PDB file of C-alpha atoms in Angstrom:
ATOM      1  CA  VAL C   1     -12.925 -71.049-113.356  1.00 51.00           C
ATOM      2  CA  ASP C   2     -11.317 -69.049-110.556  1.00 55.00           C
ATOM      3  CA  MET C   3      -8.917 -70.096-107.783  1.00 60.00           C
ATOM      4  CA  PHE C   4     -11.576 -72.474-106.416  1.00 61.00           C
ATOM      5  CA  GLY C   5     -11.700 -74.582-109.567  1.00 61.00           C
ATOM      6  CA  GLU C   6     -11.813 -77.819-107.566  1.00 69.00           C
ATOM      7  CA  ARG C   7     -15.392 -76.936-106.663  1.00 70.00           C
ATOM      8  CA  LEU C   8     -16.460 -77.160-110.307  1.00 77.00           C
ATOM      9  CA  GLN C   9     -16.357 -80.923-110.840  1.00 82.00           C
ATOM     10  CA  ASN C  10     -18.943 -83.502-111.826  1.00 86.00           C
ATOM     11  CA  PHE C  11     -21.542 -81.050-113.097  1.00 90.00           C
ATOM     12  CA  TYR C  12     -24.147 -80.701-115.848  1.00 93.00           C
ATOM     13  CA  VAL C  13     -24.918 -77.927-118.317  1.00 93.00           C
ATOM     14  CA  LEU C  14     -28.659 -77.975-119.005  1.00 94.00           C
ATOM     15  CA  PHE C  15     -30.589 -76.293-121.829  1.00 94.00           C
ATOM     16  CA  SER C  16     -34.331 -75.857-122.279  1.00 93.00           C
ATOM     17  CA  THR C  17     -36.782 -73.896-124.405  1.00 91.00           C
ATOM     18  CA  VAL C  18     -39.071 -73.406-121.367  1.00 92.00           C
ATOM     19  CA  PRO C  19     -38.295 -72.621-117.711  1.00 93.00           C
ATOM     20  CA  PHE C  20     -36.919 -75.595-115.786  1.00 93.00           C
ATOM     21  CA  LEU C  21     -39.753 -77.344-113.927  1.00 90.00           C
ATOM     22  CA  SER C  22     -37.668 -78.613-111.029  1.00 92.00           C
ATOM     23  CA  ASP C  23     -34.640 -77.820-108.881  1.00 91.00           C
ATOM     24  CA  GLN C  24     -33.854 -81.520-108.571  1.00 92.00           C
ATOM     25  CA  LEU C  25     -31.180 -82.719-110.981  1.00 92.00           C
ATOM     26  CA  GLN C  26     -32.669 -86.211-111.348  1.00 92.00           C
ATOM     27  CA  ASP C  27     -35.968 -84.732-112.512  1.00 93.00           C
ATOM     28  CA  LEU C  28     -34.206 -82.654-115.147  1.00 93.00           C
ATOM     29  CA  LEU C  29     -32.094 -85.587-116.341  1.00 93.00           C
ATOM     30  CA  ALA C  30     -35.257 -87.586-116.864  1.00 93.00           C
ATOM     31  CA  ASP C  31     -37.001 -84.752-118.735  1.00 93.00           C
ATOM     32  CA  PRO C  32     -36.806 -85.422-122.522  1.00 91.00           C
ATOM     33  CA  LEU C  33     -37.305 -81.702-123.224  1.00 91.00           C
ATOM     34  CA  VAL C  34     -34.068 -80.785-121.420  1.00 93.00           C
ATOM     35  CA  TYR C  35     -30.792 -81.094-123.354  1.00 93.00           C
ATOM     36  CA  LYS C  36     -27.946 -82.013-121.003  1.00 92.00           C
ATOM     37  CA  THR C  37     -24.151 -82.291-121.168  1.00 90.00           C
ATOM     38  CA  HIS C  38     -21.989 -83.716-118.379  1.00 91.00           C
ATOM     39  CA  PHE C  39     -18.499 -82.594-117.315  1.00 88.00           C
ATOM     40  CA  MET C  40     -16.455 -84.538-114.781  1.00 87.00           C
ATOM     41  CA  TYR C  41     -13.451 -82.226-114.626  1.00 81.00           C
ATOM     42  CA  LEU C  42     -12.734 -78.787-116.018  1.00 76.00           C
ATOM     43  CA  GLU C  43      -9.424 -77.084-116.691  1.00 72.00           C
ATOM     44  CA  GLU C  44      -9.150 -73.311-116.785  1.00 71.00           C
ATOM     45  CA  LYS C  45     -11.931 -72.962-119.362  1.00 75.00           C
ATOM     46  CA  ALA C  46     -14.202 -74.982-121.632  1.00 77.00           C
ATOM     47  CA  ASP C  47     -16.035 -74.185-124.864  1.00 81.00           C
ATOM     48  CA  LEU C  48     -19.301 -75.980-125.522  1.00 83.00           C
ATOM     49  CA  TYR C  49     -21.021 -75.916-128.911  1.00 80.00           C
ATOM     50  CA  ILE C  50     -24.528 -77.344-129.225  1.00 81.00           C
ATOM     51  CA  ASP C  51     -26.877 -77.556-132.177  1.00 76.00           C
ATOM     52  CA  GLN C  52     -30.006 -76.981-130.123  1.00 81.00           C
ATOM     53  CA  VAL C  53     -32.735 -74.379-129.754  1.00 84.00           C
ATOM     54  CA  ALA C  54     -32.820 -73.140-126.146  1.00 88.00           C
ATOM     55  CA  GLN C  55     -33.715 -70.082-124.107  1.00 89.00           C
ATOM     56  CA  TYR C  56     -32.797 -71.201-120.589  1.00 93.00           C
ATOM     57  CA  VAL C  57     -29.387 -72.454-119.427  1.00 93.00           C
ATOM     58  CA  ARG C  58     -28.445 -73.916-116.044  1.00 93.00           C
ATOM     59  CA  ILE C  59     -25.148 -75.167-114.624  1.00 91.00           C
ATOM     60  CA  GLN C  60     -25.799 -77.610-111.794  1.00 91.00           C
ATOM     61  CA  LEU C  61     -23.528 -79.815-109.698  1.00 91.00           C
ATOM     62  CA  ALA C  62     -24.224 -83.549-109.607  1.00 89.00           C
ATOM     63  CA  GLY C  63     -23.333 -83.594-105.906  1.00 84.00           C
ATOM     64  CA  THR C  64     -23.414 -81.112-103.040  1.00 83.00           C
ATOM     65  CA  ASN C  65     -20.767 -78.414-102.868  1.00 81.00           C
ATOM     66  CA  TYR C  66     -20.298 -74.708-103.479  1.00 81.00           C
ATOM     67  CA  LEU C  67     -20.695 -73.831-107.166  1.00 80.00           C
ATOM     68  CA  SER C  68     -17.793 -71.568-108.134  1.00 78.00           C
ATOM     69  CA  LEU C  69     -17.803 -69.875-111.566  1.00 79.00           C
ATOM     70  CA  ALA C  70     -15.487 -67.122-112.750  1.00 77.00           C
ATOM     71  CA  GLU C  71     -17.433 -66.312-115.926  1.00 82.00           C
ATOM     72  CA  VAL C  72     -20.052 -67.807-118.221  1.00 86.00           C
ATOM     73  CA  GLU C  73     -20.636 -66.469-121.750  1.00 86.00           C
ATOM     74  CA  ILE C  74     -23.562 -67.626-123.864  1.00 86.00           C
ATOM     75  CA  TRP C  75     -23.744 -66.843-127.568  1.00 83.00           C
ATOM     76  CA  GLY C  76     -26.569 -67.717-129.901  1.00 79.00           C
ATOM     77  CA  HIS C  77     -28.587 -66.684-132.931  1.00 74.00           C
ATOM     78  CA  PRO C  78     -32.261 -66.784-133.904  1.00 73.00           C
ATOM     79  CA  PRO C  79     -33.560 -70.221-134.932  1.00 70.00           C
ATOM     80  CA  VAL C  80     -32.849 -71.079-138.572  1.00 67.00           C
ATOM     81  CA  GLN C  81     -35.960 -72.103-140.483  1.00 68.00           C
ATOM     82  CA  ASP C  82     -35.871 -74.627-143.350  1.00 65.00           C
ATOM     83  CA  TRP C  83     -36.436 -71.941-145.992  1.00 65.00           C
ATOM     84  CA  GLN C  84     -33.401 -70.013-144.732  1.00 63.00           C
ATOM     85  CA  HIS C  85     -31.027 -72.551-146.278  1.00 57.00           C
ATOM     86  CA  THR C  86     -31.246 -70.570-149.511  1.00 57.00           C
ATOM     87  CA  GLU C  87     -32.719 -67.227-148.400  1.00 58.00           C
ATOM     88  CA  GLY C  88     -31.795 -64.841-145.612  1.00 55.00           C
ATOM     89  CA  MET C  89     -29.612 -66.405-142.913  1.00 55.00           C
ATOM     90  CA  LYS C  90     -27.404 -69.164-144.331  1.00 61.00           C
ATOM     91  CA  ARG C  91     -26.614 -72.512-142.768  1.00 65.00           C
ATOM     92  CA  TRP C  92     -24.108 -75.100-144.035  1.00 74.00           C
ATOM     93  CA  THR C  93     -25.562 -78.550-144.725  1.00 79.00           C
ATOM     94  CA  PRO C  94     -23.340 -81.497-145.754  1.00 85.00           C
ATOM     95  CA  ILE C  95     -24.454 -83.176-148.988  1.00 89.00           C
ATOM     96  CA  ARG C  96     -23.092 -86.556-150.063  1.00 90.00           C
ATOM     97  CA  ALA C  97     -21.747 -87.315-153.527  1.00 90.00           C
ATOM     98  CA  GLU C  98     -22.685 -90.411-155.459  1.00 85.00           C
ATOM     99  CA  GLY C  99     -20.703 -92.231-158.119  1.00 85.00           C
ATOM    100  CA  ASP C 100     -17.562 -90.742-159.664  1.00 91.00           C
ATOM    101  CA  TYR C 101     -16.521 -87.287-158.473  1.00 92.00           C
ATOM    102  CA  PRO C 102     -13.501 -84.938-158.847  1.00 94.00           C
ATOM    103  CA  TYR C 103     -10.335 -84.941-156.749  1.00 86.00           C
ATOM    104  CA  GLY C 104     -10.135 -82.744-153.689  1.00 91.00           C
ATOM    105  CA  ARG C 105      -8.220 -79.614-154.737  1.00 94.00           C
ATOM    106  CA  SER C 106      -7.612 -75.926-154.110  1.00 94.00           C
ATOM    107  CA  GLY C 107      -7.489 -72.843-156.336  1.00 94.00           C
ATOM    108  CA  HIS C 108     -10.186 -74.119-158.705  1.00 96.00           C
ATOM    109  CA  THR C 109     -13.336 -72.390-159.927  1.00 96.00           C
ATOM    110  CA  LEU C 110     -16.886 -73.609-159.349  1.00 94.00           C
ATOM    111  CA  THR C 111     -19.284 -71.555-161.427  1.00 91.00           C
ATOM    112  CA  MET C 112     -23.067 -71.724-161.174  1.00 89.00           C
ATOM    113  CA  TYR C 113     -24.713 -71.633-164.611  1.00 83.00           C
ATOM    114  CA  SER C 114     -28.232 -72.399-163.389  1.00 83.00           C
ATOM    115  CA  LYS C 115     -29.970 -72.595-160.014  1.00 84.00           C
ATOM    116  CA  LEU C 116     -28.948 -76.236-159.535  1.00 89.00           C
ATOM    117  CA  SER C 117     -26.007 -76.721-161.914  1.00 90.00           C
ATOM    118  CA  ALA C 118     -22.338 -75.788-161.585  1.00 92.00           C
ATOM    119  CA  ILE C 119     -19.163 -76.383-163.565  1.00 93.00           C
ATOM    120  CA  LEU C 120     -15.772 -77.042-161.967  1.00 95.00           C
ATOM    121  CA  PHE C 121     -12.484 -76.369-163.739  1.00 95.00           C
ATOM    122  CA  GLY C 122      -8.814 -76.625-162.817  1.00 95.00           C
ATOM    123  CA  GLY C 123      -7.175 -76.437-159.437  1.00 95.00           C
ATOM    124  CA  PHE C 124      -4.038 -77.541-157.617  1.00 95.00           C
ATOM    125  CA  VAL C 125      -3.116 -80.784-155.816  1.00 93.00           C
ATOM    126  CA  LYS C 126       0.047 -81.620-153.828  1.00 91.00           C
ATOM    127  CA  GLU C 127       1.108 -84.484-156.079  1.00 90.00           C
ATOM    128  CA  ASP C 128       1.614 -85.135-159.772  1.00 90.00           C
ATOM    129  CA  PRO C 129       0.128 -83.682-162.012  1.00 89.00           C
ATOM    130  CA  PHE C 130      -0.090 -80.722-159.517  1.00 92.00           C
ATOM    131  CA  PHE C 131      -1.989 -78.444-161.938  1.00 94.00           C
ATOM    132  CA  LEU C 132      -5.380 -79.736-163.056  1.00 94.00           C
ATOM    133  CA  GLY C 133      -7.240 -78.978-166.266  1.00 93.00           C
ATOM    134  CA  ASP C 134     -10.284 -81.204-165.927  1.00 94.00           C
ATOM    135  CA  PHE C 135     -13.917 -80.147-166.261  1.00 94.00           C
ATOM    136  CA  TRP C 136     -16.789 -81.478-164.163  1.00 95.00           C
ATOM    137  CA  THR C 137     -20.423 -80.521-163.965  1.00 93.00           C
ATOM    138  CA  ALA C 138     -22.443 -80.916-160.771  1.00 93.00           C
ATOM    139  CA  LEU C 139     -26.197 -81.299-160.497  1.00 93.00           C
ATOM    140  CA  LEU C 140     -27.267 -80.170-157.018  1.00 91.00           C
ATOM    141  CA  PRO C 141     -30.349 -81.348-155.126  1.00 91.00           C
ATOM    142  CA  THR C 142     -33.165 -78.909-154.502  1.00 88.00           C
ATOM    143  CA  PRO C 143     -33.363 -77.209-151.069  1.00 81.00           C
ATOM    144  CA  GLU C 144     -36.342 -79.442-150.269  1.00 83.00           C
ATOM    145  CA  ASN C 145     -34.349 -82.630-150.994  1.00 87.00           C
ATOM    146  CA  LEU C 146     -30.942 -82.079-149.375  1.00 85.00           C
ATOM    147  CA  ASP C 147     -30.800 -85.786-148.480  1.00 87.00           C
ATOM    148  CA  GLN C 148     -30.292 -86.512-152.187  1.00 92.00           C
ATOM    149  CA  PRO C 149     -26.696 -86.739-153.541  1.00 93.00           C
ATOM    150  CA  VAL C 150     -24.751 -84.369-155.768  1.00 94.00           C
ATOM    151  CA  MET C 151     -24.406 -85.928-159.222  1.00 93.00           C
ATOM    152  CA  TRP C 152     -20.967 -85.253-160.758  1.00 94.00           C
ATOM    153  CA  THR C 153     -20.249 -85.808-164.460  1.00 93.00           C
ATOM    154  CA  PRO C 154     -16.831 -85.374-166.148  1.00 93.00           C
ATOM    155  CA  LEU C 155     -16.819 -83.255-169.319  1.00 91.00           C
ATOM    156  CA  GLU C 156     -14.662 -83.532-172.437  1.00 88.00           C
ATOM    157  CA  PRO C 157     -14.135 -80.010-173.806  1.00 84.00           C
ATOM    158  CA  LYS C 158     -13.981 -79.311-177.528  1.00 81.00           C
ATOM    159  CA  GLN C 159     -10.929 -77.603-178.996  1.00 78.00           C
ATOM    160  CA  GLN C 160     -11.504 -73.868-179.240  1.00 71.00           C
ATOM    161  CA  GLN C 161     -11.684 -72.205-182.623  1.00 67.00           C
ATOM    162  CA  PRO C 162      -9.712 -70.995-184.452  1.00 69.00           C
ATOM    163  CA  GLN C 163      -6.532 -72.048-182.603  1.00 73.00           C
ATOM    164  CA  GLN C 164      -7.687 -75.671-182.111  1.00 76.00           C
ATOM    165  CA  THR C 165      -6.419 -75.663-178.531  1.00 81.00           C
ATOM    166  CA  LEU C 166      -7.727 -76.599-175.100  1.00 84.00           C
ATOM    167  CA  PRO C 167      -7.432 -74.443-171.965  1.00 85.00           C
ATOM    168  CA  LEU C 168      -4.152 -74.938-170.106  1.00 89.00           C
ATOM    169  CA  SER C 169      -4.183 -76.562-166.674  1.00 93.00           C
ATOM    170  CA  ARG C 170      -4.247 -73.815-164.041  1.00 94.00           C
ATOM    171  CA  PHE C 171      -5.214 -72.722-160.540  1.00 93.00           C
ATOM    172  CA  GLY C 172      -5.932 -69.408-158.828  1.00 93.00           C
ATOM    173  CA  HIS C 173      -7.972 -68.246-161.831  1.00 93.00           C
ATOM    174  CA  ALA C 174     -11.459 -66.749-162.029  1.00 92.00           C
ATOM    175  CA  SER C 175     -14.657 -67.743-163.793  1.00 89.00           C
ATOM    176  CA  GLN C 176     -18.034 -66.127-164.348  1.00 84.00           C
ATOM    177  CA  PHE C 177     -21.092 -67.296-166.268  1.00 80.00           C
ATOM    178  CA  SER C 178     -22.900 -64.980-168.668  1.00 72.00           C
ATOM    179  CA  ASN C 179     -25.956 -65.861-170.747  1.00 63.00           C
ATOM    180  CA  VAL C 180     -24.634 -63.569-173.485  1.00 58.00           C
ATOM    181  CA  CYS C 181     -21.142 -65.086-173.651  1.00 57.00           C
ATOM    182  CA  SER C 182     -21.677 -66.420-177.182  1.00 51.00           C
ATOM    183  CA  LEU C 183     -22.647 -62.932-178.357  1.00 57.00           C
ATOM    184  CA  GLY C 184     -19.641 -61.521-176.518  1.00 56.00           C
ATOM    185  CA  TYR C 185     -17.317 -63.920-178.355  1.00 54.00           C
ATOM    186  CA  THR C 186     -18.809 -62.922-181.719  1.00 62.00           C
ATOM    187  CA  ILE C 187     -18.311 -59.231-180.881  1.00 62.00           C
ATOM    188  CA  GLU C 188     -14.724 -59.797-179.728  1.00 60.00           C
ATOM    189  CA  GLU C 189     -13.925 -61.749-182.890  1.00 64.00           C
ATOM    190  CA  GLY C 190     -15.393 -58.919-185.003  1.00 68.00           C
ATOM    191  CA  VAL C 191     -13.392 -56.262-183.125  1.00 65.00           C
ATOM    192  CA  LEU C 192     -10.122 -58.180-183.562  1.00 65.00           C
ATOM    193  CA  ALA C 193     -10.837 -58.723-187.257  1.00 72.00           C
ATOM    194  CA  GLY C 194     -11.651 -55.050-187.787  1.00 71.00           C
ATOM    195  CA  ARG C 195     -15.252 -55.664-188.822  1.00 69.00           C
ATOM    196  CA  ILE C 196     -16.623 -53.889-185.716  1.00 61.00           C
ATOM    197  CA  VAL C 197     -15.451 -50.481-184.453  1.00 61.00           C
ATOM    198  CA  LEU C 198     -15.179 -50.719-180.661  1.00 55.00           C
ATOM    199  CA  GLU C 199     -15.876 -47.016-180.026  1.00 57.00           C
ATOM    200  CA  THR C 200     -19.149 -47.224-181.954  1.00 57.00           C
ATOM    201  CA  LEU C 201     -20.046 -50.527-180.306  1.00 51.00           C
ATOM    202  CA  LEU C 202     -19.653 -49.200-176.754  1.00 54.00           C
ATOM    203  CA  LYS C 203     -22.279 -46.530-177.424  1.00 55.00           C
ATOM    204  CA  SER C 204     -24.929 -49.061-178.406  1.00 53.00           C
ATOM    205  CA  VAL C 205     -24.224 -52.269-176.442  1.00 50.00           C
ATOM    206  CA  SER C 206     -24.815 -52.792-172.735  1.00 48.00           C
ATOM    207  CA  PRO C 207     -21.601 -53.114-170.690  1.00 48.00           C
ATOM    208  CA  SER C 208     -22.821 -56.534-169.525  1.00 43.00           C
ATOM    209  CA  VAL C 209     -22.404 -57.747-173.127  1.00 42.00           C
ATOM    210  CA  TYR C 210     -18.971 -56.291-173.821  1.00 38.00           C
ATOM    211  CA  PRO C 211     -17.222 -54.517-170.920  1.00 40.00           C
TER     212      PRO C 211
END
């Protein structure tokens, strides 16, 4: 608002997908196709966020006075269709969890290993034990059924051969899924044991198998 901010009191911000059919405020307030928000007082500025589709915006006083506005900025984006949850423009949608689920944490990895499945490992929390080493798998709902919950399941890892050890608790690490990881482990084991010559291997194996 400008130096005449006292003039901008007790007003409505109105939104519509079609031109407003009346200049009378009471008609617009009774129109179910008009989205409306009321302000009684306004400080120097106000930010208004709405989750509505609209093309027309009106600021209208509830009473009679001069309408004084210093500046009005309107930002928007094209409407988001249902299919655009997973393709094109993205939109965040909260999904509830059901049953047992992992602690809130930071610095963990969440790796997708199929279109609807992910594995969580590690992370950091601000209390004992601080560094986490647990594994969880998540089964996500399909884009058509986002009202369904995420199903979390804790995993018990097997000790890795040949050291018979488990991964150390950690955070700030990285993780990536590869459908050739078992082949990659066999190649790495052969290189370390001297059964496979790395220079010869690199000429015949795709870098996605052994970088």
